Amino acid sequence: MSDSSLPALPAADRPDVAVRLREALLGASFTADGLLELLGAPAYAALARSETVPALRATRGDTPLETLVRLFLLQHPVPRARVEDVLPVEACLGSGWLRRVGADEVAAAVDVRPYGGPDGEDWFIVSDLGCAVGGAGGIGSRAEGVVLGVGGASTTLAGITVRTPAGSALDLGTGSGIQAVHAARHATRVTATDVNPRALHITALTLALSGAPAADLRQGSLFEPLRDDETYDLIVSNPPFVISPGARLTYRDGGMAGDDLCRTLVQQAGERLNEGGYAQFLANWQHVEGEDWQDRLRSWVPRGCDAWIVQREVQDVTQYAELWLRDAGDHLGDPAEYQARYDAWLDEFEARKVKAVGFGWITLRRTGSAVPSLTVEEWPHPVEQPLGETVRAHFARVDYLRDHDDAALLAAHFRLVPEVVQEQVGLPGAEDPEHVVLRQHRGMRRATTVDTVAAGFAGVCDGTLSAGRILDAIAQLMGEDPVLLRDRTPAQIRRLVEQGFLEPAR
C-alpha cells in the first residue's frame, strides 16, 4: 500500500485553529484524567490495546466528552449538529482536522489522543487514523509512511530520559512528536528530524495542539539533516530499530542490514554531544553465535562517552519474527504470504547466525575523562518509571567513584538511600542466615547479596561517621583485625555506591 492511500493531514500552518481546537478539547475535559473518569479503568486500558468495544459502550450518551471520544479516539462519524456544540466545526473543516461524511455527519481526519505530561500537562498526540499502537489487529494500515501514535516504546523512552535543563535537544526520528513535546519542557531549542515528511507534519500538529513551542523540523535519515558543527545537550531517539529483511514500513524498519542502524546511531551520537550531554536510545541488537552480546554492544560506544546499556528483554528469532509480523497485521492476510514473509525473516537470521534479538536502553554521556565508564547489564525485572533521575544519578555516581580511590572512600561519609530493606534468607530455625539481601523499592529496584559486614555497614550509614570509623567499630564487635577489614571492604562499598544503595553524605 502506498502513501497515496493515506488521508490528507490537517494544515500545519494554521496555529489559530489549533489553539481554538485545544481550548475546545480542554473545555470538554478531553484529557487523560477526563477519559479515565468517563470510561473507567477497564475501558481506558482496553483503548491502549486498540480494543474499542468497551469505550463504545461507555459513550452511548450525548455529552461533549462522549462526542469527542467517538470522533477522535473511536473514529466514528458523528452528527454535525452534535459536534457544533463542542468544536469550531467550520474552522476544523477548513483546516482539515475534520472531514464531511454524507450530508449531516463529520469525522476526524487524524487520531488525537490525550496524553498527560509529567507535571500534569494536558497534551494531545496526533497520529494517522487507526494507528494507535497495540491490539491484536496490527496497526491498521500498511502504507509505508504511516505515522503511529504513542505506544509502550514511546513512553519507555520518555520515562528514562534525563530531564535536566538543556540549551538544545534533538529528537531523532520524531514520529508523532511525543519526545519533542517532552523535550520542549526543559530545552530552550528543540530540533526534530525524520526521514518521513508525513511524520514531521504530524509532529508540528502535535506540538501546536499541545500548546508547546514549535520545533525546528528537518527531513533526513539519522544525523544527515544536521550541519557539521551542530551539537546538542540532549539527543533522544526511538528509531526504526526492527531487524527485518527489507524496509517495508518506515516507522519500524531502518533499511540497514541486521542491527547496523542502531549501531550507526550510537556510534555517530558521540560527536554530536556537548560536554556532559546525554544521548538516549531504544534499540534492538543481535545475539550472534560465538559472540558475547555484551562485547558487541561495547564495540558500539563512541570514544569520549560514558555508557550505560541495559538489556530488558531477549526473544528467540521465531518469537521476534512473529511479533513484528503481527504488528503489521500480516497474520490477518493471506496465509501463504504470511508464511513466505516468516520464512524470509528466518532466512535472514540464519544467514547472519543470529540466534536471538535483545531489546533495551542505551544511554551515552559525553565525558572529558581519560577512562570512560562502560556498564552493560541485563535487567529484565520490573522497574519504577520515570527513571530519568535514576539515570542521571547513575552517572553522578560514576563521576564520584572515578574521583575516589579506596583511601578516599574510607574517609568519606555515606547514607543508606531511602526505601532500602534487608532480607535474610536461610533455613527455618537456623541461627545465622545463608544470605543477606539488600533490596531497593524505587528506581531500578535492584537486589544485591552482601555479607554480614557489608549489611552491618550499610545499616549504620547515616552520614555521621566516616566509612573507616564504621569499619573499625565493626572490627571491634566481630573481633577482626581492623586493618584487614579496611583492606577488603572498599570493593563492597564501591559496589553498593555504584548500584545506588549508598549515597555520599557530604
XYZ file of C-alpha atoms in Angstrom:
506
model
C 0.000 0.000 0.000
C 1.493 3.364 -0.964
C 1.370 6.666 0.922
C -1.175 7.920 -1.594
C -3.771 5.814 0.220
C -3.266 7.800 3.427
C -5.741 10.626 4.060
C -4.766 14.253 3.804
C -3.486 15.814 7.022
C -4.725 18.987 8.720
C -2.911 22.150 7.730
C 0.195 22.692 9.849
C 0.284 26.435 9.126
C -2.977 27.277 10.920
C -1.913 27.729 14.567
C -5.053 29.785 15.201
C -7.234 26.747 14.536
C -5.017 24.515 16.687
C -5.384 26.984 19.571
C -9.177 27.061 19.241
C -9.342 23.276 18.945
C -7.149 22.833 22.012
C -9.357 25.181 24.035
C -12.444 23.247 22.983
C -10.900 19.872 23.859
C -9.844 21.104 27.287
C -13.229 22.722 27.849
C -14.911 19.355 27.335
C -12.389 17.587 29.638
C -10.986 15.619 26.714
C -7.880 14.879 28.777
C -6.201 11.772 30.173
C -7.928 12.311 33.521
C -11.259 13.098 31.879
C -11.117 9.914 29.796
C -10.317 7.770 32.803
C -13.249 9.221 34.710
C -15.656 8.780 31.792
C -14.609 5.340 30.583
C -13.479 3.669 33.782
C -10.200 1.816 34.177
C -11.073 -1.344 32.148
C -12.321 0.516 29.057
C -9.468 3.031 29.335
C -6.904 0.214 29.432
C -8.649 -1.523 26.521
C -8.164 1.602 24.374
C -4.398 1.291 24.878
C -4.720 -2.183 23.343
C -6.750 -0.768 20.418
C -9.848 -2.560 21.687
C -12.755 -0.147 21.235
C -15.914 -2.038 22.224
C -15.768 -1.128 25.952
C -15.293 2.557 25.052
C -18.170 2.440 22.574
C -20.420 1.092 25.291
C -19.282 3.821 27.671
C -20.006 6.641 25.190
C -23.616 5.974 24.244
C -24.733 9.334 25.642
C -24.529 12.765 24.041
C -22.261 14.755 26.384
C -19.478 16.826 24.782
C -16.806 14.441 26.087
C -18.597 11.368 24.723
C -18.893 13.106 21.370
C -15.154 13.817 21.245
C -14.219 10.277 22.270
C -16.332 8.823 19.462
C -14.956 11.354 16.996
C -11.204 11.355 17.682
C -10.481 8.114 19.536
C -13.014 5.697 18.116
C -13.092 7.385 14.700
C -16.849 7.117 14.248
C -18.764 9.685 12.207
C -20.830 11.954 14.444
C -23.806 14.146 13.526
C -22.542 17.609 12.709
C -25.151 19.218 14.950
C -23.688 17.423 17.982
C -20.143 18.413 17.104
C -21.063 22.089 16.588
C -21.952 22.264 20.276
C -18.353 21.288 21.144
C -15.919 22.325 18.396
C -15.450 25.176 15.884
C -16.642 22.914 13.087
C -16.224 25.275 10.126
C -12.661 26.140 11.109
C -11.819 22.473 11.688
C -13.293 21.507 8.313
C -11.486 24.335 6.545
C -8.096 23.432 8.034
C -8.557 19.689 7.646
C -8.960 18.472 11.249
C -12.440 17.217 10.316
C -13.928 15.924 7.069
C -17.512 15.750 5.870
C -19.282 12.385 5.757
C -22.540 12.442 3.848
C -24.925 15.338 4.278
C -25.012 15.755 8.029
C -22.060 13.985 9.656
C -18.382 14.764 10.238
C -15.423 12.529 11.022
C -11.884 13.038 12.299
C -9.078 13.281 9.762
C -6.471 12.162 12.298
C -6.303 10.302 15.583
C -5.999 12.728 18.528
C -5.101 11.153 21.890
C -4.956 12.958 25.234
C -1.616 12.445 26.954
C -0.779 13.553 30.472
C 2.599 15.245 30.929
C 4.821 14.534 33.956
C 3.725 17.684 35.780
C 0.053 17.380 34.925
C 0.255 18.994 31.492
C -2.550 18.210 29.077
C -1.007 17.270 25.754
C -2.525 15.774 22.598
C -0.654 13.323 20.377
C -1.674 13.246 16.720
C -1.244 10.161 14.520
C -2.750 8.542 11.463
C -6.258 7.116 11.781
C -6.384 3.617 13.196
C -2.686 3.688 14.069
C -2.656 3.812 17.818
C -0.078 1.274 18.975
C -1.207 -2.068 20.375
C -4.028 -4.514 19.829
C -4.267 -7.868 18.157
C -5.154 -6.476 14.765
C -1.889 -4.760 13.955
C -1.518 -1.063 13.213
C -4.482 -0.767 10.892
C -2.538 0.485 7.861
C 0.325 -0.934 5.811
C 1.124 2.283 3.975
C 4.856 2.830 4.010
C 4.729 6.312 5.522
C 2.089 5.695 8.194
C 2.726 7.550 11.472
C 1.897 5.780 14.710
C 0.785 7.259 17.990
C 2.085 6.721 21.495
C 2.980 3.173 22.497
C 4.983 1.366 25.119
C 8.294 2.145 23.446
C 7.498 5.875 23.283
C 6.553 6.096 26.942
C 9.546 3.992 27.986
C 11.961 6.362 26.269
C 10.180 9.405 27.685
C 10.417 7.860 31.159
C 14.145 7.093 31.089
C 15.181 10.449 29.596
C 17.225 12.763 31.812
C 15.196 15.948 32.282
C 17.801 18.475 33.427
C 17.611 21.940 31.810
C 19.154 21.872 28.334
C 20.042 24.569 25.876
C 19.378 22.282 22.921
C 17.682 18.933 22.343
C 17.454 16.683 19.280
C 14.579 14.249 18.725
C 15.907 11.968 16.004
C 13.178 10.030 14.196
C 10.426 12.038 15.825
C 7.398 10.097 14.534
C 4.305 11.630 16.104
C 6.386 14.084 18.153
C 5.960 12.771 21.683
C 9.661 13.086 22.567
C 9.744 16.598 21.120
C 6.823 17.627 23.341
C 8.622 16.305 26.413
C 11.886 17.985 25.407
C 10.158 21.343 24.942
C 9.527 21.451 28.709
C 13.215 21.674 29.628
C 15.145 22.556 26.447
C 15.422 26.055 25.056
C 15.717 24.826 21.473
C 14.273 21.581 20.080
C 15.193 20.076 16.717
C 13.127 17.146 15.411
C 14.118 15.062 12.407
C 12.556 12.217 10.462
C 13.090 10.550 7.118
C 9.299 10.607 6.668
C 7.899 14.070 5.766
C 4.468 12.964 6.982
C 5.930 12.419 10.459
C 7.331 15.959 10.513
C 3.916 17.327 9.533
C 2.239 15.345 12.318
C 4.883 16.431 14.842
C 4.053 20.058 14.024
C 0.371 19.281 14.693
C 1.165 17.520 17.974
C 3.240 20.445 19.230
C 0.633 23.027 18.220
C -2.296 21.111 19.702
C -0.331 20.503 22.917
C 0.405 24.198 23.371
C 4.161 23.575 23.038
C 6.639 25.803 21.178
C 7.296 24.912 17.548
C 10.372 22.795 16.860
C 12.977 23.093 14.119
C 11.739 20.300 11.818
C 14.165 18.701 9.341
C 13.805 15.799 6.934
C 16.507 13.171 6.575
C 17.997 9.957 7.918
C 19.917 9.758 11.209
C 22.216 12.791 11.590
C 22.173 13.777 7.906
C 19.846 16.799 8.362
C 22.304 18.446 10.780
C 25.063 20.887 9.931
C 28.596 19.667 10.558
C 29.069 21.947 13.572
C 25.749 21.278 15.335
C 25.884 19.684 18.784
C 23.277 19.142 21.495
C 22.867 18.796 25.241
C 20.316 16.011 24.778
C 19.697 13.550 21.946
C 16.782 11.110 22.132
C 15.632 8.549 19.620
C 13.072 5.781 19.374
C 14.474 4.729 15.985
C 13.133 2.221 13.456
C 15.143 -0.470 15.228
C 13.377 -3.598 13.957
C 15.822 -6.110 12.478
C 13.935 -7.181 9.361
C 14.505 -8.442 5.812
C 13.928 -5.208 3.904
C 12.426 -1.821 4.751
C 8.708 -2.319 4.267
C 7.377 0.021 6.973
C 9.158 3.325 7.582
C 8.064 3.648 11.219
C 9.860 0.443 12.275
C 12.237 -0.880 9.551
C 15.501 1.006 9.346
C 16.534 -0.308 5.954
C 20.048 -1.316 7.048
C 21.336 -4.852 7.434
C 20.885 -6.518 10.805
C 21.324 -4.104 13.707
C 23.505 -1.699 11.715
C 21.064 1.184 12.062
C 21.205 1.115 15.867
C 24.987 0.644 15.815
C 25.420 3.598 13.442
C 23.112 5.777 15.510
C 25.052 5.089 18.708
C 28.491 5.423 17.139
C 27.694 8.749 15.472
C 25.977 10.273 18.508
C 29.161 10.937 20.459
C 30.447 13.688 18.171
C 27.026 15.387 18.317
C 27.004 15.752 22.115
C 28.152 18.743 24.112
C 30.331 18.040 27.135
C 28.137 16.465 29.819
C 25.307 15.935 27.335
C 23.197 12.783 27.151
C 22.138 10.622 24.206
C 19.392 8.112 24.984
C 18.011 5.462 22.656
C 15.863 2.391 22.477
C 17.460 -0.336 20.386
C 17.481 -3.927 19.192
C 20.715 -5.903 18.887
C 21.605 -9.292 17.524
C 22.773 -12.233 19.628
C 25.158 -13.950 17.236
C 26.514 -17.470 17.603
C 30.043 -17.454 19.035
C 29.870 -13.802 20.113
C 29.252 -12.256 23.527
C 26.338 -9.838 23.148
C 27.843 -7.515 25.742
C 31.089 -7.269 23.774
C 29.030 -6.469 20.677
C 27.430 -3.509 22.419
C 30.658 -2.297 23.988
C 32.067 -2.012 20.470
C 29.264 0.428 19.595
C 30.124 3.009 22.269
C 31.887 6.055 20.778
C 35.141 7.339 22.228
C 34.813 10.064 24.822
C 31.486 8.790 26.196
C 30.411 7.042 29.364
C 27.726 4.472 28.633
C 25.029 2.574 30.496
C 23.354 -0.148 28.429
C 20.509 -2.217 29.868
C 19.123 -5.296 28.127
C 15.475 -5.564 29.133
C 14.292 -8.484 27.016
C 15.584 -11.254 24.748
C 13.492 -13.117 22.162
C 14.469 -16.089 20.058
C 14.276 -15.459 16.333
C 10.890 -17.158 15.902
C 9.266 -15.068 18.649
C 10.803 -11.944 17.188
C 9.575 -12.593 13.647
C 6.071 -13.389 14.882
C 5.926 -10.230 16.986
C 6.608 -7.914 14.070
C 4.549 -9.854 11.533
C 1.596 -9.462 13.880
C 2.464 -5.816 14.468
C 1.901 -5.230 10.749
C -1.288 -7.320 10.731
C 0.272 -9.845 8.331
C -1.282 -12.740 10.258
C -4.729 -11.486 9.207
C -3.990 -11.621 5.479
C -3.163 -14.336 3.001
C -1.679 -17.355 4.886
C 0.747 -18.147 2.059
C 2.051 -14.562 2.048
C 2.402 -14.632 5.835
C 4.359 -17.884 5.655
C 6.631 -16.538 2.922
C 7.439 -13.438 4.983
C 8.065 -15.562 8.067
C 10.457 -17.749 6.026
C 12.279 -14.692 4.693
C 12.792 -13.413 8.230
C 14.255 -16.729 9.413
C 16.426 -16.986 6.300
C 17.906 -13.588 7.119
C 18.677 -14.573 10.706
C 20.144 -17.913 9.651
C 22.451 -16.241 7.138
C 23.755 -13.944 9.880
C 23.980 -16.711 12.507
C 21.582 -14.771 14.716
C 20.047 -16.901 17.470
C 18.132 -14.209 19.368
C 17.424 -10.475 19.493
C 17.866 -8.254 22.527
C 15.919 -5.092 23.336
C 16.866 -2.377 25.757
C 18.056 1.104 26.585
C 21.313 2.779 25.635
C 22.444 5.955 27.389
C 25.622 7.841 26.492
C 27.089 10.797 28.326
C 29.867 12.896 26.858
C 32.785 12.987 29.280
C 36.231 14.507 29.402
C 37.525 11.605 31.486
C 40.563 9.777 30.167
C 38.942 6.482 31.204
C 35.215 6.445 30.341
C 32.862 4.194 32.292
C 31.075 1.454 30.354
C 28.319 -0.578 32.022
C 26.468 -3.270 30.051
C 23.998 -5.353 32.043
C 20.881 -7.453 31.800
C 17.954 -6.321 33.955
C 14.622 -7.907 32.906
C 12.940 -7.201 36.251
C 10.232 -4.585 36.976
C 11.397 -1.002 37.415
C 9.686 2.170 38.587
C 9.152 4.753 35.866
C 10.016 7.537 35.375
C 13.715 6.689 35.579
C 15.259 9.893 34.270
C 16.539 10.926 37.698
C 17.813 7.379 38.287
C 19.802 7.601 35.037
C 21.237 10.991 35.991
C 22.163 9.692 39.444
C 23.902 6.661 37.899
C 26.314 8.902 36.024
C 26.795 11.158 39.063
C 27.902 8.050 40.980
C 30.212 7.129 38.102
C 31.911 10.526 38.496
C 32.131 10.140 42.270
C 33.694 6.670 42.152
C 36.082 7.688 39.379
C 37.362 10.516 41.597
C 37.651 8.462 44.823
C 40.218 5.743 45.336
C 39.904 3.263 48.209
C 41.545 5.589 50.729
C 39.147 8.389 49.773
C 36.171 6.026 50.130
C 37.221 5.084 53.662
C 37.455 8.783 54.581
C 34.039 9.552 53.070
C 30.634 9.650 54.754
C 27.656 7.750 53.296
C 23.915 7.420 53.781
C 21.687 4.444 53.041
C 19.219 5.624 50.411
C 15.529 5.670 51.410
C 13.321 2.607 50.966
C 16.106 0.012 51.011
C 15.173 -3.065 53.029
C 17.188 -6.028 54.233
C 16.072 -9.611 53.668
C 17.653 -12.620 55.366
C 17.485 -15.920 53.536
C 18.082 -19.238 55.245
C 16.569 -22.425 56.596
C 13.812 -22.037 59.208
C 15.257 -22.081 62.714
C 18.853 -21.554 61.573
C 20.896 -19.312 63.867
C 22.529 -17.396 61.029
C 21.143 -16.572 57.550
C 22.678 -18.165 54.475
C 22.332 -14.913 52.539
C 21.678 -11.280 53.348
C 19.973 -9.348 50.548
C 19.574 -5.583 50.249
C 16.623 -4.607 48.084
C 15.544 -1.270 46.603
C 11.880 -0.346 46.281
C 12.433 2.617 43.971
C 14.091 3.228 40.607
C 15.713 0.099 39.179
C 14.504 -1.924 42.197
C 17.797 -3.730 42.437
C 18.639 -6.509 44.858
C 22.169 -7.454 45.846
C 23.607 -10.159 48.100
C 26.041 -8.924 50.753
C 27.973 -10.439 53.623
C 27.284 -9.599 57.261
C 29.968 -6.906 57.316
C 28.508 -5.042 54.321
C 24.982 -5.431 55.689
C 26.020 -4.047 59.065
C 27.967 -1.255 57.399
C 25.024 -0.193 55.218
C 22.643 -0.347 58.172
C 24.524 2.264 60.207
C 25.357 4.627 57.340
C 23.537 7.817 58.279
C 26.218 10.298 57.256
C 27.570 10.788 60.795
C 30.709 8.637 60.761
C 33.249 8.058 58.016
C 33.336 4.654 56.359
C 36.677 3.880 58.018
C 35.356 4.679 61.506
C 32.331 2.429 60.923
C 34.564 -0.447 59.801
C 36.777 -0.022 62.858
C 33.718 -0.334 65.095
C 32.524 -3.438 63.195
C 36.002 -4.996 63.507
C 35.935 -4.461 67.254
C 32.473 -6.041 67.574
C 33.442 -9.054 65.438
C 36.909 -9.466 66.883
C 38.572 -8.945 63.497
C 41.753 -7.145 62.533
C 40.634 -3.593 61.580
C 43.456 -3.214 59.061
C 42.422 -6.366 57.181
C 38.792 -5.310 57.269
C 39.691 -1.893 55.834
C 41.638 -3.620 53.073
C 38.918 -5.979 51.894
C 35.734 -3.894 52.323
C 36.174 -0.925 49.910
C 35.228 -3.140 46.942
C 31.839 -3.854 48.570
C 31.357 -0.176 49.433
C 32.154 0.731 45.833
C 29.581 -1.786 44.563
C 26.879 -0.502 46.935
C 27.519 3.064 45.779
C 27.654 2.047 42.109
C 24.296 0.257 42.333
C 22.625 3.093 44.246
C 22.241 1.570 47.708
C 24.541 4.123 49.328
C 24.962 7.803 48.505
C 27.664 10.253 49.558
C 26.517 12.276 52.548
C 28.843 15.246 52.058
